mmCIF file of C-alpha atoms in Angstrom:
data_model
loop_
_atom_site.group_PDB
_atom_site.id
_atom_site.type_symbol
_atom_site.label_atom_id
_atom_site.label_comp_id
_atom_site.label_asym_id
_atom_site.label_seq_id
_atom_site.Cartn_x
_atom_site.Cartn_y
_atom_site.Cartn_z
ATOM 1 C CA GLU A 1114 -0.106 0.001 0.074
ATOM 2 C CA ALA A 1115 1.392 3.485 -0.979
ATOM 3 C CA GLY A 1116 2.337 5.763 2.015
ATOM 4 C CA VAL A 1117 1.651 9.525 2.299
ATOM 5 C CA THR A 1118 2.870 11.218 -0.807
ATOM 6 C CA GLN A 1119 3.694 14.903 -1.168
ATOM 7 C CA PHE A 1120 4.469 17.007 -4.206
ATOM 8 C CA PRO A 1121 6.711 18.766 -4.906
ATOM 9 C CA SER A 1122 9.623 17.488 -2.987
ATOM 10 C CA HIS A 1123 11.449 20.792 -3.376
ATOM 11 C CA SER A 1124 10.304 24.128 -4.435
ATOM 12 C CA VAL A 1125 12.417 27.363 -4.669
ATOM 13 C CA ILE A 1126 10.469 30.516 -4.991
ATOM 14 C CA GLU A 1127 11.083 34.187 -4.743
ATOM 15 C CA LYS A 1128 9.731 36.350 -1.880
ATOM 16 C CA GLY A 1129 6.162 37.663 -2.770
ATOM 17 C CA GLN A 1130 5.498 34.604 -4.988
ATOM 18 C CA THR A 1131 2.854 31.862 -4.370
ATOM 19 C CA VAL A 1132 3.256 28.289 -3.831
ATOM 20 C CA THR A 1133 0.969 25.211 -3.578
ATOM 21 C CA LEU A 1134 1.966 22.112 -1.669
ATOM 22 C CA ARG A 1135 0.193 18.918 -2.099
ATOM 23 C CA CYS A 1136 -0.294 16.092 0.140
ATOM 24 C CA ASP A 1137 -1.993 12.609 -0.798
ATOM 25 C CA PRO A 1138 -2.616 10.549 2.596
ATOM 26 C CA ILE A 1139 -3.052 7.088 2.704
ATOM 27 C CA SER A 1140 -6.308 5.832 1.421
ATOM 28 C CA GLY A 1141 -8.963 5.411 4.338
ATOM 29 C CA HIS A 1142 -7.114 7.907 6.463
ATOM 30 C CA ASP A 1143 -9.923 10.493 7.205
ATOM 31 C CA ASN A 1144 -7.213 12.270 9.530
ATOM 32 C CA LEU A 1145 -4.803 14.605 7.643
ATOM 33 C CA TYR A 1146 -2.252 16.898 9.318
ATOM 34 C CA TRP A 1147 0.341 19.482 8.136
ATOM 35 C CA TYR A 1148 3.478 20.297 10.143
ATOM 36 C CA ARG A 1149 6.478 22.247 9.121
ATOM 37 C CA ARG A 1150 10.239 22.334 10.322
ATOM 38 C CA VAL A 1151 12.004 25.516 9.867
ATOM 39 C CA MET A 1152 15.864 25.592 10.067
ATOM 40 C CA GLY A 1153 17.140 24.408 13.348
ATOM 41 C CA LYS A 1154 13.848 24.232 15.230
ATOM 42 C CA GLU A 1155 11.570 21.145 15.898
ATOM 43 C CA ILE A 1156 8.579 19.989 13.837
ATOM 44 C CA LYS A 1157 5.617 22.085 14.497
ATOM 45 C CA PHE A 1158 1.925 21.503 14.054
ATOM 46 C CA LEU A 1159 -0.025 23.760 11.704
ATOM 47 C CA LEU A 1160 -3.378 22.125 11.201
ATOM 48 C CA HIS A 1161 -5.605 19.001 11.338
ATOM 49 C CA PHE A 1162 -8.385 18.122 8.762
ATOM 50 C CA VAL A 1163 -11.070 15.504 9.537
ATOM 51 C CA LYS A 1164 -12.337 14.477 6.064
ATOM 52 C CA GLU A 1165 -12.746 18.033 4.613
ATOM 53 C CA SER A 1166 -13.429 19.685 7.916
ATOM 54 C CA LYS A 1167 -10.739 21.942 9.514
ATOM 55 C CA GLN A 1168 -10.677 20.301 13.005
ATOM 56 C CA ASP A 1169 -7.765 22.297 14.394
ATOM 57 C CA GLU A 1170 -6.154 25.378 12.958
ATOM 58 C CA SER A 1171 -4.264 26.382 15.952
ATOM 59 C CA GLY A 1172 -0.829 26.326 14.496
ATOM 60 C CA MET A 1173 -1.323 28.192 11.304
ATOM 61 C CA PRO A 1174 1.177 31.249 11.445
ATOM 62 C CA ASN A 1175 -0.799 33.966 9.670
ATOM 63 C CA ASN A 1176 -3.494 34.382 7.080
ATOM 64 C CA ARG A 1177 -0.687 34.085 4.304
ATOM 65 C CA PHE A 1178 -1.358 30.367 4.721
ATOM 66 C CA LEU A 1179 -4.392 28.537 3.210
ATOM 67 C CA ALA A 1180 -4.995 24.764 3.636
ATOM 68 C CA GLU A 1181 -7.884 22.886 1.723
ATOM 69 C CA ARG A 1182 -9.218 19.526 1.566
ATOM 70 C CA THR A 1183 -11.709 19.395 -0.843
ATOM 71 C CA GLY A 1184 -13.619 16.006 -1.023
ATOM 72 C CA GLY A 1185 -11.848 14.819 1.940
ATOM 73 C CA THR A 1186 -9.005 13.161 -0.103
ATOM 74 C CA TYR A 1187 -6.003 14.778 -1.035
ATOM 75 C CA SER A 1188 -5.026 18.384 0.633
ATOM 76 C CA THR A 1189 -3.216 21.599 -0.487
ATOM 77 C CA LEU A 1190 -1.333 24.108 1.383
ATOM 78 C CA LYS A 1191 -0.990 27.364 -0.452
ATOM 79 C CA VAL A 1192 1.444 30.066 0.735
ATOM 80 C CA GLN A 1193 0.502 33.527 -0.631
ATOM 81 C CA PRO A 1194 2.540 35.786 -0.827
ATOM 82 C CA ALA A 1195 5.730 33.788 0.461
ATOM 83 C CA GLU A 1196 8.132 35.256 3.084
ATOM 84 C CA LEU A 1197 11.752 34.363 3.583
ATOM 85 C CA GLU A 1198 10.820 32.985 7.008
ATOM 86 C CA ASP A 1199 8.453 30.507 5.350
ATOM 87 C CA SER A 1200 11.435 28.395 4.247
ATOM 88 C CA GLY A 1201 11.569 25.004 5.642
ATOM 89 C CA VAL A 1202 10.286 21.575 5.258
ATOM 90 C CA TYR A 1203 6.519 20.987 5.210
ATOM 91 C CA PHE A 1204 5.488 17.590 6.349
ATOM 92 C CA CYS A 1205 1.980 15.918 5.709
ATOM 93 C CA ALA A 1206 0.779 13.112 7.945
ATOM 94 C CA SER A 1207 -2.417 11.040 7.998
ATOM 95 C CA SER A 1208 -3.974 8.772 10.443
ATOM 96 C CA LEU A 1209 -6.914 6.219 10.758
ATOM 97 C CA PRO A 1210 -10.260 7.340 12.260
ATOM 98 C CA THR A 1211 -10.074 7.138 15.874
ATOM 99 C CA GLY A 1212 -12.749 4.256 16.083
ATOM 100 C CA LEU A 1213 -10.441 2.295 13.588
ATOM 101 C CA ALA A 1214 -7.205 3.103 15.493
ATOM 102 C CA GLY A 1215 -7.947 1.542 18.821
ATOM 103 C CA GLY A 1216 -7.503 5.044 20.201
ATOM 104 C CA TYR A 1217 -4.017 5.348 19.067
ATOM 105 C CA ASN A 1218 -2.832 8.590 17.251
ATOM 106 C CA GLU A 1219 -0.065 7.000 15.295
ATOM 107 C CA GLN A 1220 0.497 9.327 12.297
ATOM 108 C CA PHE A 1221 2.046 8.271 9.073
ATOM 109 C CA PHE A 1222 4.248 11.098 7.628
ATOM 110 C CA GLY A 1223 5.083 11.833 4.062
ATOM 111 C CA PRO A 1224 8.646 12.610 2.939
ATOM 112 C CA GLY A 1225 8.065 16.422 3.188
ATOM 113 C CA THR A 1226 8.373 19.164 0.749
ATOM 114 C CA ARG A 1227 11.360 21.237 1.147
ATOM 115 C CA LEU A 1228 10.635 25.110 0.359
ATOM 116 C CA THR A 1229 13.253 27.735 -0.144
ATOM 117 C CA VAL A 1230 12.031 31.379 -0.244
ATOM 118 C CA LEU A 1231 14.690 33.619 -1.966
ATOM 119 C CA SER C 427 3.307 26.810 27.357
ATOM 120 C CA GLN C 428 4.230 23.173 26.731
ATOM 121 C CA LYS C 429 7.833 22.356 26.221
ATOM 122 C CA ILE C 430 9.471 19.173 25.524
ATOM 123 C CA GLU C 431 13.439 18.850 25.534
ATOM 124 C CA GLN C 432 15.747 16.249 23.859
ATOM 125 C CA ASN C 433 19.558 16.295 24.262
ATOM 126 C CA SER C 434 20.412 18.288 21.043
ATOM 127 C CA GLU C 435 24.007 16.931 21.154
ATOM 128 C CA ALA C 436 24.341 13.560 19.036
ATOM 129 C CA LEU C 437 24.835 10.281 20.890
ATOM 130 C CA ASN C 438 27.780 8.240 19.404
ATOM 131 C CA ILE C 439 27.984 4.590 20.708
ATOM 132 C CA GLN C 440 29.587 1.463 19.553
ATOM 133 C CA GLU C 441 27.701 -1.311 17.890
ATOM 134 C CA GLY C 442 26.346 -3.742 20.316
ATOM 135 C CA LYS C 443 25.864 -1.324 23.141
ATOM 136 C CA THR C 444 22.724 -0.020 24.552
ATOM 137 C CA ALA C 445 21.641 3.476 23.438
ATOM 138 C CA THR C 446 19.593 5.656 25.607
ATOM 139 C CA LEU C 447 17.890 8.689 24.734
ATOM 140 C CA THR C 448 16.178 11.230 27.094
ATOM 141 C CA CYS C 449 12.871 13.372 26.520
ATOM 142 C CA ASN C 450 12.015 15.705 29.276
ATOM 143 C CA TYR C 451 8.812 17.731 29.360
ATOM 144 C CA THR C 452 7.151 20.634 31.445
ATOM 145 C CA ASN C 453 3.880 22.171 31.633
ATOM 146 C CA TYR C 454 2.041 19.062 30.337
ATOM 147 C CA SER C 455 0.488 16.224 31.720
ATOM 148 C CA PRO C 456 0.217 13.724 28.719
ATOM 149 C CA ALA C 457 -1.691 10.492 29.016
ATOM 150 C CA TYR C 458 0.371 9.363 25.880
ATOM 151 C CA LEU C 459 3.938 9.884 24.555
ATOM 152 C CA GLN C 460 5.275 8.619 21.270
ATOM 153 C CA TRP C 461 8.759 8.104 19.652
ATOM 154 C CA TYR C 462 9.444 8.444 16.219
ATOM 155 C CA ARG C 463 12.691 7.769 13.987
ATOM 156 C CA GLN C 464 13.684 10.133 11.273
ATOM 157 C CA ASP C 465 16.190 9.430 8.552
ATOM 158 C CA PRO C 466 17.751 12.356 6.448
ATOM 159 C CA GLY C 467 15.325 13.497 3.691
ATOM 160 C CA ARG C 468 12.520 11.501 5.031
ATOM 161 C CA GLY C 469 9.318 12.056 7.256
ATOM 162 C CA PRO C 470 9.383 10.626 10.781
ATOM 163 C CA VAL C 471 8.457 7.037 11.252
ATOM 164 C CA PHE C 472 6.054 6.027 14.183
ATOM 165 C CA LEU C 473 8.079 3.590 16.595
ATOM 166 C CA LEU C 474 6.255 3.271 20.007
ATOM 167 C CA LEU C 475 3.661 4.737 21.968
ATOM 168 C CA ILE C 476 3.422 4.619 25.736
ATOM 169 C CA ARG C 477 0.391 5.415 27.856
ATOM 170 C CA GLU C 478 1.094 6.962 31.387
ATOM 171 C CA ASN C 479 -0.025 4.012 33.273
ATOM 172 C CA GLU C 480 2.090 1.544 31.293
ATOM 173 C CA LYS C 481 5.560 2.727 32.821
ATOM 174 C CA GLU C 482 7.281 0.658 30.314
ATOM 175 C CA LYS C 483 6.734 -0.594 26.754
ATOM 176 C CA ARG C 484 8.833 -3.093 24.564
ATOM 177 C CA LYS C 485 9.108 -3.766 21.004
ATOM 178 C CA GLU C 486 11.875 -6.079 19.693
ATOM 179 C CA ARG C 487 15.147 -4.340 20.741
ATOM 180 C CA LEU C 488 13.400 -0.977 21.810
ATOM 181 C CA LYS C 489 12.261 -0.270 25.081
ATOM 182 C CA VAL C 490 10.524 2.916 26.371
ATOM 183 C CA THR C 491 9.795 4.256 29.858
ATOM 184 C CA PHE C 492 7.759 6.794 31.122
ATOM 185 C CA ASP C 493 7.999 8.637 34.382
ATOM 186 C CA THR C 494 5.025 11.163 35.064
ATOM 187 C CA THR C 495 6.568 12.178 38.321
ATOM 188 C CA LEU C 496 10.157 13.202 36.690
ATOM 189 C CA LYS C 497 8.161 14.254 33.671
ATOM 190 C CA GLN C 498 10.663 12.134 31.449
ATOM 191 C CA SER C 499 10.669 9.405 28.780
ATOM 192 C CA LEU C 500 13.574 7.196 28.332
ATOM 193 C CA PHE C 501 14.308 5.326 24.927
ATOM 194 C CA HIS C 502 16.430 2.483 24.848
ATOM 195 C CA ILE C 503 17.740 0.572 21.756
ATOM 196 C CA THR C 504 19.561 -2.718 22.927
ATOM 197 C CA ALA C 505 22.241 -4.548 20.967
ATOM 198 C CA SER C 506 22.585 -1.434 18.659
ATOM 199 C CA GLN C 507 23.368 -1.657 15.042
ATOM 200 C CA PRO C 508 24.862 0.921 12.621
ATOM 201 C CA ALA C 509 21.482 0.640 10.761
ATOM 202 C CA ASP C 510 19.849 2.245 14.027
ATOM 203 C CA SER C 511 21.729 5.424 13.130
ATOM 204 C CA ALA C 512 19.006 8.113 12.878
ATOM 205 C CA THR C 513 17.377 11.177 14.700
ATOM 206 C CA TYR C 514 15.010 9.902 17.102
ATOM 207 C CA LEU C 515 12.194 12.303 18.077
ATOM 208 C CA CYS C 516 9.646 12.283 21.132
ATOM 209 C CA ALA C 517 6.158 13.759 20.817
ATOM 210 C CA LEU C 518 3.600 14.643 23.413
ATOM 211 C CA ASP C 519 0.158 13.122 22.416
ATOM 212 C CA PRO C 520 -2.872 14.946 23.631
ATOM 213 C CA ILE C 521 -5.226 12.284 22.237
ATOM 214 C CA ASP C 522 -6.905 12.165 25.573
ATOM 215 C CA THR C 523 -8.053 15.759 25.339
ATOM 216 C CA GLY C 524 -9.563 15.256 22.052
ATOM 217 C CA ARG C 525 -6.817 16.985 19.879
ATOM 218 C CA ARG C 526 -4.307 15.224 17.780
ATOM 219 C CA ALA C 527 -1.579 17.716 17.207
ATOM 220 C CA LEU C 528 1.645 16.311 18.255
ATOM 221 C CA THR C 529 4.199 18.439 19.976
ATOM 222 C CA PHE C 530 7.623 17.218 18.997
ATOM 223 C CA GLY C 531 10.915 17.576 20.602
ATOM 224 C CA SER C 532 13.939 18.710 18.424
ATOM 225 C CA GLY C 533 15.407 15.147 18.207
ATOM 226 C CA THR C 534 18.607 13.450 19.192
ATOM 227 C CA ARG C 535 20.752 12.140 16.456
ATOM 228 C CA LEU C 536 22.233 8.695 17.250
ATOM 229 C CA GLN C 537 25.252 7.400 15.583
ATOM 230 C CA VAL C 538 26.072 3.720 15.917
ATOM 231 C CA GLN C 539 29.677 2.949 15.006
ATOM 232 C CA PRO C 540 30.532 -0.420 13.461
#
């Protein structure tokens, strides 16, 4: 079974441009998460979808970030306009519905998208 | 706010020895704590989850302990192998609160010398 996939693997853009990151979760995983790791820091939570609904947006840094999950399948994370401090690695993760996961919150991560804003 | 700390210095050990990694946390009372492994250029991979009432959890050569009094978790790899070289992350798991956002430590890099 395919794992979580992310596209692109790398993106280099100029400050002020727009970038859209895509995440395809594991099939059947209702929960989808976005995290990011900026240089030298720990991985930090951005937001959590349950199917197409935003369950928790508490980690979104500002309104330049927009996440969507239309249809409850894949998700996109758009940064518009990008700033220098947005550079880092953006990870997507997915997990089973709570009822199917036996109460566990094991999250399956994708390989990440490395974003560089110049 | 919640804070989770891992030794930022790399841990270098000889093959066959036991590696012990430490995770300390403050301002948090988790019912669950998770450990992940991360290799360069890849996302974290789940290893173990421990509940506060479990004190100790084992999986093959891995062992995790959880001391809620000390607010500390220890992660042990016995009979370590060069293939165990990676960064190991601990994460606070708030699932008992209804939230699912993991709070990660910065990770400890383990290097196992052959």
